[in-house]
PDB file of C-alpha atoms and ligand atoms in Angstrom:
ATOM      1  CA  MET A   1      31.729 176.879  86.139  1.00 97.00           C
ATOM      2  CA  LYS A   2      32.732 172.963  87.302  1.00 98.00           C
ATOM      3  CA  ILE A   3      36.168 172.353  87.942  1.00 99.00           C
ATOM      4  CA  GLY A   4      37.935 169.273  87.805  1.00 99.00           C
ATOM      5  CA  TRP A   5      41.084 168.665  90.593  1.00 99.00           C
ATOM      6  CA  GLY A   6      44.189 165.774  90.345  1.00 98.00           C
ATOM      7  CA  SER A   7      46.825 165.622  92.311  1.00 98.00           C
ATOM      8  CA  ASP A   8      49.702 163.634  93.464  1.00 98.00           C
ATOM      9  CA  HIS A   9      50.354 162.622  96.569  1.00 98.00           C
ATOM     10  CA  ALA A  10      52.575 165.939  96.663  1.00 98.00           C
ATOM     11  CA  GLY A  11      49.608 167.714  95.842  1.00 98.00           C
ATOM     12  CA  VAL A  12      46.966 166.422  98.417  1.00 98.00           C
ATOM     13  CA  VAL A  13      46.716 168.466 101.103  1.00 98.00           C
ATOM     14  CA  LEU A  14      46.614 172.228  99.312  1.00 98.00           C
ATOM     15  CA  LYS A  15      44.362 171.002  96.154  1.00 98.00           C
ATOM     16  CA  ARG A  16      41.833 169.618  99.977  1.00 98.00           C
ATOM     17  CA  GLU A  17      42.386 173.073 100.443  1.00 98.00           C
ATOM     18  CA  LEU A  18      42.338 175.122  97.536  1.00 98.00           C
ATOM     19  CA  MET A  19      39.458 172.872  96.847  1.00 98.00           C
ATOM     20  CA  ALA A  20      37.177 174.366  99.958  1.00 98.00           C
ATOM     21  CA  TYR A  21      38.279 178.338  98.506  1.00 98.00           C
ATOM     22  CA  MET A  22      37.122 177.411  95.605  1.00 98.00           C
ATOM     23  CA  GLU A  23      33.919 176.061  96.295  1.00 98.00           C
ATOM     24  CA  GLU A  24      32.945 179.148  98.998  1.00 98.00           C
ATOM     25  CA  LYS A  25      33.521 181.204  95.538  1.00 98.00           C
ATOM     26  CA  GLY A  26      30.682 179.431  94.212  1.00 98.00           C
ATOM     27  CA  TYR A  27      32.667 176.329  91.752  1.00 98.00           C
ATOM     28  CA  GLU A  28      31.748 173.577  91.747  1.00 98.00           C
ATOM     29  CA  ASN A  29      34.526 170.763  92.386  1.00 98.00           C
ATOM     30  CA  VAL A  30      35.308 167.316  90.869  1.00 98.00           C
ATOM     31  CA  ASP A  31      37.634 165.428  92.305  1.00 98.00           C
ATOM     32  CA  TYR A  32      39.432 162.665  90.303  1.00 98.00           C
ATOM     33  CA  GLY A  33      42.083 161.691  92.795  1.00 97.00           C
ATOM     34  CA  ASN A  34      44.927 161.273  94.077  1.00 97.00           C
ATOM     35  CA  TYR A  35      43.039 161.718  97.780  1.00 98.00           C
ATOM     36  CA  ASP A  36      45.179 160.607 100.486  1.00 97.00           C
ATOM     37  CA  GLU A  37      48.641 162.114 100.949  1.00 97.00           C
ATOM     38  CA  ASN A  38      50.184 159.562 102.602  1.00 97.00           C
ATOM     39  CA  ASP A  39      49.914 157.105  99.794  1.00 95.00           C
ATOM     40  CA  ARG A  40      52.757 157.287  97.826  1.00 95.00           C
ATOM     41  CA  THR A  41      52.571 154.680  95.904  1.00 96.00           C
ATOM     42  CA  ASP A  42      50.956 157.245  93.641  1.00 97.00           C
ATOM     43  CA  ASP A  43      51.768 158.190  89.786  1.00 98.00           C
ATOM     44  CA  TYR A  44      50.688 161.638  88.891  1.00 98.00           C
ATOM     45  CA  PRO A  45      50.469 160.686  85.185  1.00 98.00           C
ATOM     46  CA  GLU A  46      47.159 159.292  86.578  1.00 98.00           C
ATOM     47  CA  PHE A  47      45.689 162.145  87.282  1.00 98.00           C
ATOM     48  CA  GLY A  48      47.076 164.031  84.444  1.00 98.00           C
ATOM     49  CA  ARG A  49      45.848 161.568  82.416  1.00 98.00           C
ATOM     50  CA  LYS A  50      42.256 161.978  84.163  1.00 98.00           C
ATOM     51  CA  VAL A  51      41.316 165.603  84.415  1.00 99.00           C
ATOM     52  CA  GLY A  52      42.761 165.900  80.764  1.00 99.00           C
ATOM     53  CA  GLU A  53      40.203 163.998  79.583  1.00 98.00           C
ATOM     54  CA  ALA A  54      37.372 165.062  81.717  1.00 99.00           C
ATOM     55  CA  VAL A  55      38.114 168.351  80.141  1.00 99.00           C
ATOM     56  CA  ALA A  56      38.504 167.190  77.222  1.00 98.00           C
ATOM     57  CA  ALA A  57      35.095 165.614  77.237  1.00 98.00           C
ATOM     58  CA  GLY A  58      33.332 168.429  79.164  1.00 98.00           C
ATOM     59  CA  GLU A  59      32.576 166.491  81.687  1.00 98.00           C
ATOM     60  CA  VAL A  60      34.417 169.920  83.558  1.00 98.00           C
ATOM     61  CA  GLU A  61      34.690 173.000  82.399  1.00 98.00           C
ATOM     62  CA  GLN A  62      38.887 173.385  83.551  1.00 98.00           C
ATOM     63  CA  GLY A  63      41.318 171.697  85.615  1.00 99.00           C
ATOM     64  CA  VAL A  64      43.548 172.625  88.013  1.00 99.00           C
ATOM     65  CA  LEU A  65      46.980 169.752  88.855  1.00 99.00           C
ATOM     66  CA  ILE A  66      48.884 170.253  91.544  1.00 99.00           C
ATOM     67  CA  CYS A  67      51.770 167.813  91.582  1.00 98.00           C
ATOM     68  CA  GLY A  68      55.379 168.202  93.178  1.00 98.00           C
ATOM     69  CA  THR A  69      56.366 170.489  90.589  1.00 98.00           C
ATOM     70  CA  GLY A  70      53.411 171.136  88.364  1.00 98.00           C
ATOM     71  CA  ILE A  71      55.355 169.713  85.620  1.00 98.00           C
ATOM     72  CA  GLY A  72      54.973 165.609  85.406  1.00 98.00           C
ATOM     73  CA  ILE A  73      51.486 166.219  86.046  1.00 98.00           C
ATOM     74  CA  SER A  74      50.716 169.276  83.296  1.00 98.00           C
ATOM     75  CA  LEU A  75      53.276 167.177  80.862  1.00 98.00           C
ATOM     76  CA  THR A  76      50.951 164.313  80.839  1.00 98.00           C
ATOM     77  CA  ALA A  77      47.376 166.130  80.327  1.00 98.00           C
ATOM     78  CA  ASN A  78      49.274 168.121  77.473  1.00 98.00           C
ATOM     79  CA  LYS A  79      49.097 164.882  75.785  1.00 97.00           C
ATOM     80  CA  VAL A  80      45.252 164.375  75.738  1.00 98.00           C
ATOM     81  CA  PRO A  81      44.631 166.495  72.608  1.00 97.00           C
ATOM     82  CA  GLY A  82      42.851 169.325  73.028  1.00 98.00           C
ATOM     83  CA  ILE A  83      44.129 170.682  76.259  1.00 98.00           C
ATOM     84  CA  ARG A  84      46.648 173.215  76.962  1.00 98.00           C
ATOM     85  CA  ALA A  85      47.967 173.628  80.160  1.00 99.00           C
ATOM     86  CA  ALA A  86      50.253 175.623  81.487  1.00 99.00           C
ATOM     87  CA  VAL A  87      52.300 175.313  84.949  1.00 98.00           C
ATOM     88  CA  CYS A  88      52.420 178.798  86.198  1.00 98.00           C
ATOM     89  CA  SER A  89      54.128 179.538  89.745  1.00 98.00           C
ATOM     90  CA  GLU A  90      53.124 182.839  89.602  1.00 98.00           C
ATOM     91  CA  PRO A  91      49.734 185.080  89.612  1.00 98.00           C
ATOM     92  CA  TYR A  92      50.470 187.047  86.061  1.00 98.00           C
ATOM     93  CA  SER A  93      51.125 183.979  84.081  1.00 98.00           C
ATOM     94  CA  ALA A  94      48.280 182.045  85.182  1.00 98.00           C
ATOM     95  CA  HIS A  95      45.868 185.596  83.722  1.00 98.00           C
ATOM     96  CA  MET A  96      48.031 185.722  80.242  1.00 98.00           C
ATOM     97  CA  ALA A  97      48.091 181.782  80.210  1.00 99.00           C
ATOM     98  CA  LYS A  98      43.913 182.927  79.985  1.00 98.00           C
ATOM     99  CA  LEU A  99      44.572 185.746  78.265  1.00 98.00           C
ATOM    100  CA  HIS A 100      46.400 185.048  75.666  1.00 98.00           C
ATOM    101  CA  ASN A 101      47.022 180.991  75.223  1.00 98.00           C
ATOM    102  CA  ASN A 102      43.558 179.881  76.194  1.00 98.00           C
ATOM    103  CA  ALA A 103      44.643 177.348  78.633  1.00 99.00           C
ATOM    104  CA  ASN A 104      41.821 174.860  79.709  1.00 98.00           C
ATOM    105  CA  ILE A 105      44.159 173.668  82.318  1.00 99.00           C
ATOM    106  CA  ILE A 106      46.352 175.324  85.369  1.00 99.00           C
ATOM    107  CA  ALA A 107      49.195 173.352  87.054  1.00 99.00           C
ATOM    108  CA  PHE A 108      51.672 174.460  90.127  1.00 98.00           C
ATOM    109  CA  GLY A 109      53.576 172.808  92.415  1.00 98.00           C
ATOM    110  CA  ALA A 110      52.885 171.925  95.717  1.00 98.00           C
ATOM    111  CA  ARG A 111      56.698 171.902  96.994  1.00 98.00           C
ATOM    112  CA  VAL A 112      56.503 175.764  94.947  1.00 98.00           C
ATOM    113  CA  VAL A 113      54.270 177.938  95.907  1.00 98.00           C
ATOM    114  CA  GLY A 114      53.191 178.257  99.575  1.00 98.00           C
ATOM    115  CA  ARG A 115      48.800 178.257  99.385  1.00 98.00           C
ATOM    116  CA  ASP A 116      47.840 181.865 100.094  1.00 98.00           C
ATOM    117  CA  LEU A 117      50.325 182.432  96.229  1.00 98.00           C
ATOM    118  CA  ALA A 118      48.417 179.386  95.273  1.00 99.00           C
ATOM    119  CA  LYS A 119      44.769 180.686  95.840  1.00 98.00           C
ATOM    120  CA  MET A 120      46.640 184.020  93.784  1.00 98.00           C
ATOM    121  CA  ILE A 121      46.818 182.470  90.982  1.00 99.00           C
ATOM    122  CA  LEU A 122      43.609 180.387  91.201  1.00 98.00           C
ATOM    123  CA  ASP A 123      42.018 183.284  90.914  1.00 98.00           C
ATOM    124  CA  GLU A 124      44.513 185.207  88.179  1.00 98.00           C
ATOM    125  CA  PHE A 125      43.135 181.861  85.938  1.00 98.00           C
ATOM    126  CA  PHE A 126      39.862 181.954  87.300  1.00 98.00           C
ATOM    127  CA  GLY A 127      39.226 185.113  87.140  1.00 98.00           C
ATOM    128  CA  THR A 128      40.193 186.561  83.680  1.00 98.00           C
ATOM    129  CA  GLU A 129      39.024 185.736  79.544  1.00 98.00           C
ATOM    130  CA  PHE A 130      40.481 184.759  76.769  1.00 98.00           C
ATOM    131  CA  GLU A 131      41.361 187.902  75.143  1.00 98.00           C
ATOM    132  CA  GLY A 132      40.381 186.440  71.377  1.00 97.00           C
ATOM    133  CA  GLY A 133      41.536 188.098  67.985  1.00 97.00           C
ATOM    134  CA  ARG A 134      45.370 187.676  67.429  1.00 97.00           C
ATOM    135  CA  HIS A 135      45.904 185.127  69.747  1.00 98.00           C
ATOM    136  CA  GLN A 136      42.646 183.044  68.490  1.00 98.00           C
ATOM    137  CA  ARG A 137      44.932 183.231  65.582  1.00 98.00           C
ATOM    138  CA  ARG A 138      47.609 181.559  67.614  1.00 98.00           C
ATOM    139  CA  VAL A 139      45.731 178.787  70.020  1.00 98.00           C
ATOM    140  CA  ASP A 140      44.375 177.281  66.387  1.00 98.00           C
ATOM    141  CA  GLN A 141      48.183 177.704  65.235  1.00 98.00           C
ATOM    142  CA  ILE A 142      49.003 175.406  68.515  1.00 98.00           C
ATOM    143  CA  MET A 143      45.929 172.909  67.822  1.00 98.00           C
ATOM    144  CA  ALA A 144      46.515 172.318  64.353  1.00 98.00           C
ATOM    145  CA  THR A 145      50.743 171.291  65.765  1.00 97.00           C
ATOM    146  CA  GLU A 146      48.600 168.583  67.782  1.00 96.00           C
ATOM    147  CA  ALA A 147      45.941 167.152  64.954  1.00 96.00           C
ATOM    148  CA  PHE A 148      49.075 167.405  62.599  1.00 96.00           C
ATOM    149  CA  TYR A 149      51.293 165.150  64.651  1.00 94.00           C
ATOM    150  CA  SER A 150      48.017 162.738  66.032  1.00 90.00           C
ATOM    151  CA  LYS A 151      46.663 162.353  61.670  1.00 88.00           C
ATOM    152  CA  LYS A 152      50.678 161.596  61.084  1.00 88.00           C
ATOM    153  CA  ALA A 153      50.246 158.797  64.395  1.00 89.00           C
ATOM    154  CA  GLY A 154      47.189 156.857  63.176  1.00 90.00           C
ATOM    155  CA  GLU A 155      48.884 157.181  59.393  1.00 90.00           C
ATOM    156  CA  GLU A 156      51.665 154.701  60.838  1.00 84.00           C
TER     157      GLU A 156
HETATM  158  C1  LIG B   1      56.832 163.339  93.086  1.00 58.59           C
HETATM  159  O1  LIG B   1      58.031 162.798  93.970  1.00 58.59           O
HETATM  160  C2  LIG B   1      57.466 163.703  92.089  1.00 58.59           C
HETATM  161  O2  LIG B   1      57.983 163.502  91.547  1.00 58.59           O
HETATM  162  C3  LIG B   1      55.827 164.594  91.115  1.00 58.59           C
HETATM  163  O3  LIG B   1      55.297 164.725  92.550  1.00 58.59           O
HETATM  164  C4  LIG B   1      56.274 165.459  90.689  1.00 58.59           C
HETATM  165  O4  LIG B   1      56.858 166.690  91.041  1.00 58.59           O
HETATM  166  C5  LIG B   1      56.853 164.975  89.389  1.00 58.59           C
HETATM  167  O5  LIG B   1      56.590 166.444  88.394  1.00 58.59           O
END
């Protein structure tokens, strides 16, 4: 599986370590930046948007986003049509984000989780399959909400 990665300066060091971890497990990584932890002039929305667009376009299958908290970068990714990005600071939420919500991007904060916890979060997210069934209906409702407001914005 191909994973798209994005982080601002706060997440670069953790992202590098996690990419190596996932590569060892056989995943293919594509890094959409930031590449320099010392470049504090960057803004997290750029990387949330790039990974969101890559996942939505099918360039990569799923994404991982890291900023200081995971919040700003995931909020941005969630503005890209087709994206369901979930901020998860522990493995249970990461498991459920895939099992019930079929999230296609996982996000967390490099200033919130340590590297071993981040690895457990990734293991849960990428080791879980969407359950479907009644949860498909609910995910469809999330996407219908997005489609409704996209259409409305297009008409204005
Ligand atoms: C950058 O200092 C910080 O605001 C950012 O990494 C993130 O936590 C935003 O949500």
